Short mmCIF file of C-alpha atoms in Angstrom, two decimals:
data_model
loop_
_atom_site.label_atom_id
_atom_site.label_comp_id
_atom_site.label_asym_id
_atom_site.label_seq_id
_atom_site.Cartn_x
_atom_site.Cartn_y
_atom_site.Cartn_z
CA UNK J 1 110.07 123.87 113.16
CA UNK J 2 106.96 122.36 114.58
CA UNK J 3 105.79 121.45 111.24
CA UNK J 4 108.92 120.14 110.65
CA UNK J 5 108.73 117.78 113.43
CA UNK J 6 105.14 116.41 112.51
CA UNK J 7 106.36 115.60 109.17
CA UNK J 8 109.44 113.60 110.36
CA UNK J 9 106.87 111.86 113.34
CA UNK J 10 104.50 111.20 110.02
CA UNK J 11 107.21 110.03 107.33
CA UNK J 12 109.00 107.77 110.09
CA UNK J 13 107.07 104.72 110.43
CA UNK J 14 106.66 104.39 106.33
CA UNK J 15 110.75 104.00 106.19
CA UNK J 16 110.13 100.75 108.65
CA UNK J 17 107.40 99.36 106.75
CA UNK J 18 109.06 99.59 103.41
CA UNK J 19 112.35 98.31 104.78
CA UNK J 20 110.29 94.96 105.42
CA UNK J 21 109.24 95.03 101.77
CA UNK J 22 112.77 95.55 100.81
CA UNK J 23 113.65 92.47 102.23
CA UNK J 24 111.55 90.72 101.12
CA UNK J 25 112.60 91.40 97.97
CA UNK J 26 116.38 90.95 98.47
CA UNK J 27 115.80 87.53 100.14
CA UNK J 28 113.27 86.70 97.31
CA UNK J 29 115.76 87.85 93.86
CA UNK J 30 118.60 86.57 95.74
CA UNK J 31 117.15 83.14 96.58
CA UNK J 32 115.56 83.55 92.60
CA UNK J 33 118.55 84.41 91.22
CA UNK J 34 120.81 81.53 92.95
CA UNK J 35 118.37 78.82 91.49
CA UNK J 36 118.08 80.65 88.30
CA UNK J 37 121.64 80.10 87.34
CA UNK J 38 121.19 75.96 88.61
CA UNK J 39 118.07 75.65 86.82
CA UNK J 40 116.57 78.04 83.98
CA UNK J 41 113.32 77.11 84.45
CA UNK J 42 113.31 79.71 87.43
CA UNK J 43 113.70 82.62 85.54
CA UNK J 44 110.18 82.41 83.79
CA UNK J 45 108.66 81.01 86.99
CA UNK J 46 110.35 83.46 89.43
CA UNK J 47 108.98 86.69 87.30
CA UNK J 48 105.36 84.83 86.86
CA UNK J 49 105.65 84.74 90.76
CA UNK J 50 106.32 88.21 91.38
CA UNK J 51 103.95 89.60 88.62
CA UNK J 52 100.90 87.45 90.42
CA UNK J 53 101.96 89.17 93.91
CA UNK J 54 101.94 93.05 91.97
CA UNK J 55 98.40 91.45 90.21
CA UNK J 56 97.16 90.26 93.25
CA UNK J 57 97.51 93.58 94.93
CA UNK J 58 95.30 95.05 92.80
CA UNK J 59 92.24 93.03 93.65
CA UNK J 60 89.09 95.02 94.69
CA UNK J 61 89.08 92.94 98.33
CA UNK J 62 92.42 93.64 99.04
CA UNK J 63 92.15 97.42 97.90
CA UNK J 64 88.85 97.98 99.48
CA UNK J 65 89.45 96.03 103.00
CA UNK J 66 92.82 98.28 103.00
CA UNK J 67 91.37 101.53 102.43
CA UNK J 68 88.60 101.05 104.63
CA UNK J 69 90.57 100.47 107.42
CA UNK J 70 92.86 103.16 107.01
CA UNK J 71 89.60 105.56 107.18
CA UNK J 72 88.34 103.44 110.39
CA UNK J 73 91.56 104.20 112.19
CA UNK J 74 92.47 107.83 111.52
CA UNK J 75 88.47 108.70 112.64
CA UNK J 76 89.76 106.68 115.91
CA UNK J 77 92.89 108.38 115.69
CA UNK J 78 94.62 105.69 115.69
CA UNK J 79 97.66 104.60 113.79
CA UNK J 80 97.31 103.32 110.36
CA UNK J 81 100.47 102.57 109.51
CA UNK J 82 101.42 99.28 108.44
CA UNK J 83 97.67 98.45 107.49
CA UNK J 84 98.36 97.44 103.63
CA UNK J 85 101.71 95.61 105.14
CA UNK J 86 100.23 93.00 107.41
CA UNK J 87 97.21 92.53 105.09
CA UNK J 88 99.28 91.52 102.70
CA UNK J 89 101.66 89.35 104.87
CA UNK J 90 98.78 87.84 106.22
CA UNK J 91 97.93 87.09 102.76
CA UNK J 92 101.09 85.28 101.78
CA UNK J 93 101.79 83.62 104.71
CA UNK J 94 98.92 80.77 103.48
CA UNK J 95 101.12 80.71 100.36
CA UNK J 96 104.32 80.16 101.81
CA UNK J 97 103.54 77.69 104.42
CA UNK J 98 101.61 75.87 101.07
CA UNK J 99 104.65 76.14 98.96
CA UNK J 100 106.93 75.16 101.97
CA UNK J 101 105.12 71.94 102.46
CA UNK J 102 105.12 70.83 98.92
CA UNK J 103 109.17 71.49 99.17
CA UNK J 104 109.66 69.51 102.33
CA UNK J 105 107.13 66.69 101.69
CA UNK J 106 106.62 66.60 97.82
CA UNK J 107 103.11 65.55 98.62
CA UNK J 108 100.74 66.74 96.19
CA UNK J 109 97.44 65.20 97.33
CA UNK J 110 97.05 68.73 99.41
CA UNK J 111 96.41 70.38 96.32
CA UNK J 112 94.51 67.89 94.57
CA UNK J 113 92.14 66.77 97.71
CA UNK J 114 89.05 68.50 96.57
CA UNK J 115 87.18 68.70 100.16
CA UNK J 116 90.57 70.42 101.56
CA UNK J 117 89.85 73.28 98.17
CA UNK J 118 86.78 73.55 99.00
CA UNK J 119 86.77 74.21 102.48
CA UNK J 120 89.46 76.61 101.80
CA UNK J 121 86.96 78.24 99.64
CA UNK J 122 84.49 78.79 101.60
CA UNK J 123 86.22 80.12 104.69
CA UNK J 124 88.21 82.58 102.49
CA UNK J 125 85.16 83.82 100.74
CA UNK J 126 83.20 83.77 103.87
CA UNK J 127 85.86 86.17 105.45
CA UNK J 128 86.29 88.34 102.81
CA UNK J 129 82.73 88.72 101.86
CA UNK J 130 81.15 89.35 105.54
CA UNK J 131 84.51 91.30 106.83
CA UNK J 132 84.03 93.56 103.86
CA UNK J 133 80.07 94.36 104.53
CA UNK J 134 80.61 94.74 108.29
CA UNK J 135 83.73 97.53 107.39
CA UNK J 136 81.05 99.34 105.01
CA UNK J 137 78.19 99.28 108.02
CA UNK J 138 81.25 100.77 110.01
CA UNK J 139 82.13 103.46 107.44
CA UNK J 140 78.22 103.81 107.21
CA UNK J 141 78.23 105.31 110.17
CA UNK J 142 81.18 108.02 109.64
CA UNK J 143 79.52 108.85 106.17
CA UNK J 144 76.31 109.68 108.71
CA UNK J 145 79.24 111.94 110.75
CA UNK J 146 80.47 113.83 107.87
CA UNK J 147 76.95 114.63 106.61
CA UNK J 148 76.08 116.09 110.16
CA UNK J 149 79.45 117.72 110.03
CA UNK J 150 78.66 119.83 106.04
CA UNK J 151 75.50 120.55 107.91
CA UNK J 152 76.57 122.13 110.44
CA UNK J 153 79.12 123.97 108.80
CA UNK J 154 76.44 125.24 105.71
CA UNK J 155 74.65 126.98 109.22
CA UNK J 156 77.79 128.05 110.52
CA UNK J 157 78.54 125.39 113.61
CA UNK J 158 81.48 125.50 115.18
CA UNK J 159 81.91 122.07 114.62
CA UNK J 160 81.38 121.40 110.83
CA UNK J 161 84.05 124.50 110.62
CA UNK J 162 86.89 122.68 112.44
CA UNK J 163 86.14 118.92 112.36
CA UNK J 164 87.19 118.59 115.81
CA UNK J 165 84.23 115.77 117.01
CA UNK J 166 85.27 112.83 116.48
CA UNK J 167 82.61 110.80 118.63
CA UNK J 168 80.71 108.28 116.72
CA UNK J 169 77.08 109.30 116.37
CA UNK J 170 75.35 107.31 118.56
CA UNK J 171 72.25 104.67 117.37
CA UNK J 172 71.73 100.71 117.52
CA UNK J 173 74.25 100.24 114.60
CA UNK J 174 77.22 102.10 116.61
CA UNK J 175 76.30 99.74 119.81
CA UNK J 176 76.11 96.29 117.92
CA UNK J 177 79.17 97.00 115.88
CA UNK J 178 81.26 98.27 118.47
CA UNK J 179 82.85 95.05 118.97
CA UNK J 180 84.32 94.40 116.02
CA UNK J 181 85.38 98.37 116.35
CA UNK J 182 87.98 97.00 119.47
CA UNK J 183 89.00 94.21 117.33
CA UNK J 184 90.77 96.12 114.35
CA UNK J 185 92.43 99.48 116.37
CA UNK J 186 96.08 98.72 115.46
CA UNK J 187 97.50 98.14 111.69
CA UNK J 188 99.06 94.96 112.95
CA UNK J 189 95.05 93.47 113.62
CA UNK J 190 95.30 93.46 109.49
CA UNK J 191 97.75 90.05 109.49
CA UNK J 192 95.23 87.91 111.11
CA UNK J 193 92.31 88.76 108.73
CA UNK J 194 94.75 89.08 105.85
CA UNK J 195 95.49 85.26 106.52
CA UNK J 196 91.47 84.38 106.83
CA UNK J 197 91.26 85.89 103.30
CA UNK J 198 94.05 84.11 102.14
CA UNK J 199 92.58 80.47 102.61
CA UNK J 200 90.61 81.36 99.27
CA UNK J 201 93.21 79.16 97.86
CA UNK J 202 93.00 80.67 94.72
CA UNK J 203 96.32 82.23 94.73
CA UNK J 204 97.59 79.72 96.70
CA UNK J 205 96.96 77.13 94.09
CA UNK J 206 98.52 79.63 91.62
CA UNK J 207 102.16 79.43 93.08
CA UNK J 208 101.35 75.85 94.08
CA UNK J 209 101.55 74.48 90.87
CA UNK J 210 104.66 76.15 90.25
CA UNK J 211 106.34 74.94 92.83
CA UNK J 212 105.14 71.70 91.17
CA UNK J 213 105.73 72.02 87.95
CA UNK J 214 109.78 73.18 88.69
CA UNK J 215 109.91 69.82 90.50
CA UNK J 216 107.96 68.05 87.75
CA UNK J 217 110.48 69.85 84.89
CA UNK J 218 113.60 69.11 86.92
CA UNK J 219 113.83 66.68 89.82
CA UNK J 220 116.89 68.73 90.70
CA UNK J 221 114.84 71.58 91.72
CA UNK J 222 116.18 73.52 94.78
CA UNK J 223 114.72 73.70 98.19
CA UNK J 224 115.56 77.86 97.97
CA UNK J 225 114.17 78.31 94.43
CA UNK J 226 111.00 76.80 95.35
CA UNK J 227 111.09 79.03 98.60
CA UNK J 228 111.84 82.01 96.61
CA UNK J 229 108.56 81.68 94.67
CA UNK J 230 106.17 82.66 97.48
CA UNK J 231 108.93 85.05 98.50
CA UNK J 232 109.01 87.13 95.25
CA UNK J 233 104.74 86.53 95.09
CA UNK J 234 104.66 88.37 98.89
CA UNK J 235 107.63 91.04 97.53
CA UNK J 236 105.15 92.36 94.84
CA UNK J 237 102.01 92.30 97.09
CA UNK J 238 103.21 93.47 100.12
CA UNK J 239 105.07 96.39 97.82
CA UNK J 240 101.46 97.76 96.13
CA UNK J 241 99.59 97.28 99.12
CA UNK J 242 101.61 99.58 101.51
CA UNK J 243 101.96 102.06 99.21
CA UNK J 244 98.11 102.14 98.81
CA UNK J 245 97.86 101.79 102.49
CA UNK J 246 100.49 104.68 102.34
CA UNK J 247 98.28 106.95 99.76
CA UNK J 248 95.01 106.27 101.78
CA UNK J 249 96.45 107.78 105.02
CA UNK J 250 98.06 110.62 103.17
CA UNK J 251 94.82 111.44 101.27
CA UNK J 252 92.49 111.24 104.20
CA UNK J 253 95.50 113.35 106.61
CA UNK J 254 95.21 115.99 103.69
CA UNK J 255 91.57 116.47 104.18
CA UNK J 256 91.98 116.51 107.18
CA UNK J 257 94.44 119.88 107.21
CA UNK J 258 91.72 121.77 105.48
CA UNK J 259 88.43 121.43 107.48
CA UNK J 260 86.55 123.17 104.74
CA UNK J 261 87.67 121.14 101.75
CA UNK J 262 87.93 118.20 104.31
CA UNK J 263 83.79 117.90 104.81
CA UNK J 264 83.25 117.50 101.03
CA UNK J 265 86.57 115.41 100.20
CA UNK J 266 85.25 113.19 103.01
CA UNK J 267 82.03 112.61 101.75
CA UNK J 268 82.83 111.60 98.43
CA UNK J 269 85.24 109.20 99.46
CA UNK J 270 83.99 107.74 102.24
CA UNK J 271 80.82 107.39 100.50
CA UNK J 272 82.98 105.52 97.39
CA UNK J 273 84.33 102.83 100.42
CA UNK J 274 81.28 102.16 101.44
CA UNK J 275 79.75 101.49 97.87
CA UNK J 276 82.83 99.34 97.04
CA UNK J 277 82.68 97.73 100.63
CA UNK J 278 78.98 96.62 100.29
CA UNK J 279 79.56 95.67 96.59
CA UNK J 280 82.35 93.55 96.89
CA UNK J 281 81.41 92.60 99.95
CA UNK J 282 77.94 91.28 98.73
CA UNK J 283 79.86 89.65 95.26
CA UNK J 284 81.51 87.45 97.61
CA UNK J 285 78.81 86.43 99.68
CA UNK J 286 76.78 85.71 96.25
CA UNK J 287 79.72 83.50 95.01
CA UNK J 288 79.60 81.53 98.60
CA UNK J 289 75.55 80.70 98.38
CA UNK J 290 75.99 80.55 94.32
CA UNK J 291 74.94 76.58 94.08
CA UNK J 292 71.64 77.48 96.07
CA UNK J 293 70.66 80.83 93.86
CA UNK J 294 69.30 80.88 90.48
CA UNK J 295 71.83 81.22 87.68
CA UNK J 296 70.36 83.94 86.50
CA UNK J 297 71.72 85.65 90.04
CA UNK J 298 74.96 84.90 90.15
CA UNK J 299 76.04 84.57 85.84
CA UNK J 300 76.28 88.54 86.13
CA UNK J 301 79.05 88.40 89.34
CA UNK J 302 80.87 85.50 87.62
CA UNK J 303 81.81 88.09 84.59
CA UNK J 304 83.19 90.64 86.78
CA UNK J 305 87.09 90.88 87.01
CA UNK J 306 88.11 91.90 90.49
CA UNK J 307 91.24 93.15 89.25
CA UNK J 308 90.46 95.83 86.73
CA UNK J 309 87.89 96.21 89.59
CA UNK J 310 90.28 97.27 92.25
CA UNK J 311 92.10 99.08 89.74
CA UNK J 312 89.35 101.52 89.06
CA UNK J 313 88.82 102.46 92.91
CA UNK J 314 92.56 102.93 93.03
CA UNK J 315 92.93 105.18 89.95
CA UNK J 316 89.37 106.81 91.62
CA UNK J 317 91.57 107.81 95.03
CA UNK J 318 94.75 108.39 93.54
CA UNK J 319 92.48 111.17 91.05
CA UNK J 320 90.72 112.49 93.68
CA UNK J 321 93.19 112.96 96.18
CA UNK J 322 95.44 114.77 93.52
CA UNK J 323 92.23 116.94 92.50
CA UNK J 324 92.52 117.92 96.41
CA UNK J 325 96.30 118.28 96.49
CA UNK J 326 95.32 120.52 93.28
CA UNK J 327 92.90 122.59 94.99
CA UNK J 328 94.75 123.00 98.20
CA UNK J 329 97.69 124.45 96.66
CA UNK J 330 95.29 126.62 94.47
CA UNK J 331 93.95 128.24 97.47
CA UNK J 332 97.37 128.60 99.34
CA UNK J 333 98.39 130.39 96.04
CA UNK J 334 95.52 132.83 96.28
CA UNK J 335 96.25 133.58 100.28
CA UNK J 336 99.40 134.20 99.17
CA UNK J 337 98.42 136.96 96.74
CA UNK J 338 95.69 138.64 98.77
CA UNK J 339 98.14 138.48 101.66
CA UNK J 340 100.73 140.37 99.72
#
């Protein structure tokens, strides 16, 4: 009954997180499908919205600030619920209140001002890049843990065997980044930063000049099918990114339920987030001090495509945590039988 109870207290808070991406979808298709039937030129643009939101997802920041953070928080045992979710509304909200300004004013010199894009640029890289490297010095130190912890358990330590400490090993890196630590303890911390990263404008742009181009193609062009652009772009993100959000906490609950298992599935994983935090973390930085560095530095990071990127590190998780399902139930199997 007990284990019961957990489950419902663990499922719960998923149901009101994906109720918030379900309406954002209903509001998006319905305002979609109202200016779809005025003006046909929605249909194409509507579905080009929604697939950049489920393509977006998929970048390597988004997928390795997510999971990342999901790790930082259940080591804190804290509550990472909702992490993917308010990255990703964070995210759209600079694309909404961009695409709601070109519908109330009509005033394109915000996209064309070339300071304002590159300013945008810079403080969306800048976030992403150094927010990225500080989360792998973070998860730096709980790869340090979980190495202490397989030690312990390969000379028979209480504490390797049941995982119990969860103090952060002490040093110089633990006191200078405890800071940012009491910055990110709740998933809701996410929304700011996911905004920061937003200001990339990349995206932005993206959804911007369809908004434009519907007004350009039909001066008719609705207020709400405008709107529902942004709307159907934050439907698809905010839809992949808490279910990876969702996969990440399941994964790193599972090894947690098998303290054995747990040591080594936490080690290759947390060692994969911090490789993918640095990297990505140092691509963007190279991007942001590009113009200063020889070509011959940055021609290598300007052929890398962050999406099939943060594709691989999903498809990486999503393996190894069914590898671990796999083995689990393998060795529940084989209780089972010697029990009998």
């Amino acid at each position: 009954m007990l284990g019961k109870k957990e489950g419902l207290e663990l499922n719960y808070p998923w149901k009101r997180y994906f109720v918030i991406v379900l309406l954002l979808h209903l509001f998006g298709f319905a305002g979609f499908f109202v200016a779809a039937a005025r003006d046909p030129i929605f249909w194409g643009l509507g579905m080009l919205a929604y697939s950049f939101g489920l393509r977006h997802a998929f970048d390597a920041d988004h997928i390795s600030a997510i999971d990342n953070t999901v790790r930082k928080l259940m080591t804190g045992r804290q509550n990472p619920h909702g992490v993917g979710l308010f990255f990703s509304l964070g995210h759209s909200t600079v694309v909404f209140v961009m695409v709601l300004a070109i519908g109330l004013t009509a005033n394109t010199y915000l996209f064309n001002d070339e300071a304002l894009r590159e300013a945008g640029s810079i403080i969306g890289t800048s976030v992403s890049g150094f927010f990225l490297i500080v989360i792998g010095f973070i998860n730096v130190a709980m790869l340090v843990r979980s190495i202490r912890e397989a030690r312990q358990a390969r000379g028979g330590s209480a504490s390797g065997e049941d995982g119990a400490s969860s103090a952060m090993p002490v040093g110089v890196l633990t006191v200078l980044l405890r800071p940012f630590y009491r910055l990110v303890r709740k998933s809701w911390h996410l929304y700011p930063l996911g905004f920061l990263f937003g200001l990339g404008f990349d995206t932005a742009t993206e959804i911007g000049l369809l908004a434009l181009s519907a007004g350009a193609v039909s001066q008719s062009a609705s207020l709400v099918g405008i709107l529902a652009l942004p709307l159907l772009f934050a439907a698809g993100m905010t839809l992949l990114d808490t279910i990876d959000g969702m996969m990440m906490s399941r994964a790193y609950r599972l090894s947690s339920a098998t303290p054995r298992k747990r040591l080594i599935y936490n080690l290759v994983v947390t060692g994969v987030s911090v490789l993918s935090a640095f990297f990505i973390g140092f691509v963007q930085v190279l991007h942001l001090f590009g113009e200063k560095l020889p070509e011959s530095w940055v021609a290598w990071s300007e052929r890398l495509d962050f999406v099939y990127l943060g594709l691989g590190l999903v498809g990486f998780f999503i393996a190894t945590w069914v590898l671990f399902a796999m083995l689990r139930k393998g060795a529940r199997s084989r209780h089972a039988v010697d029990g009998a």
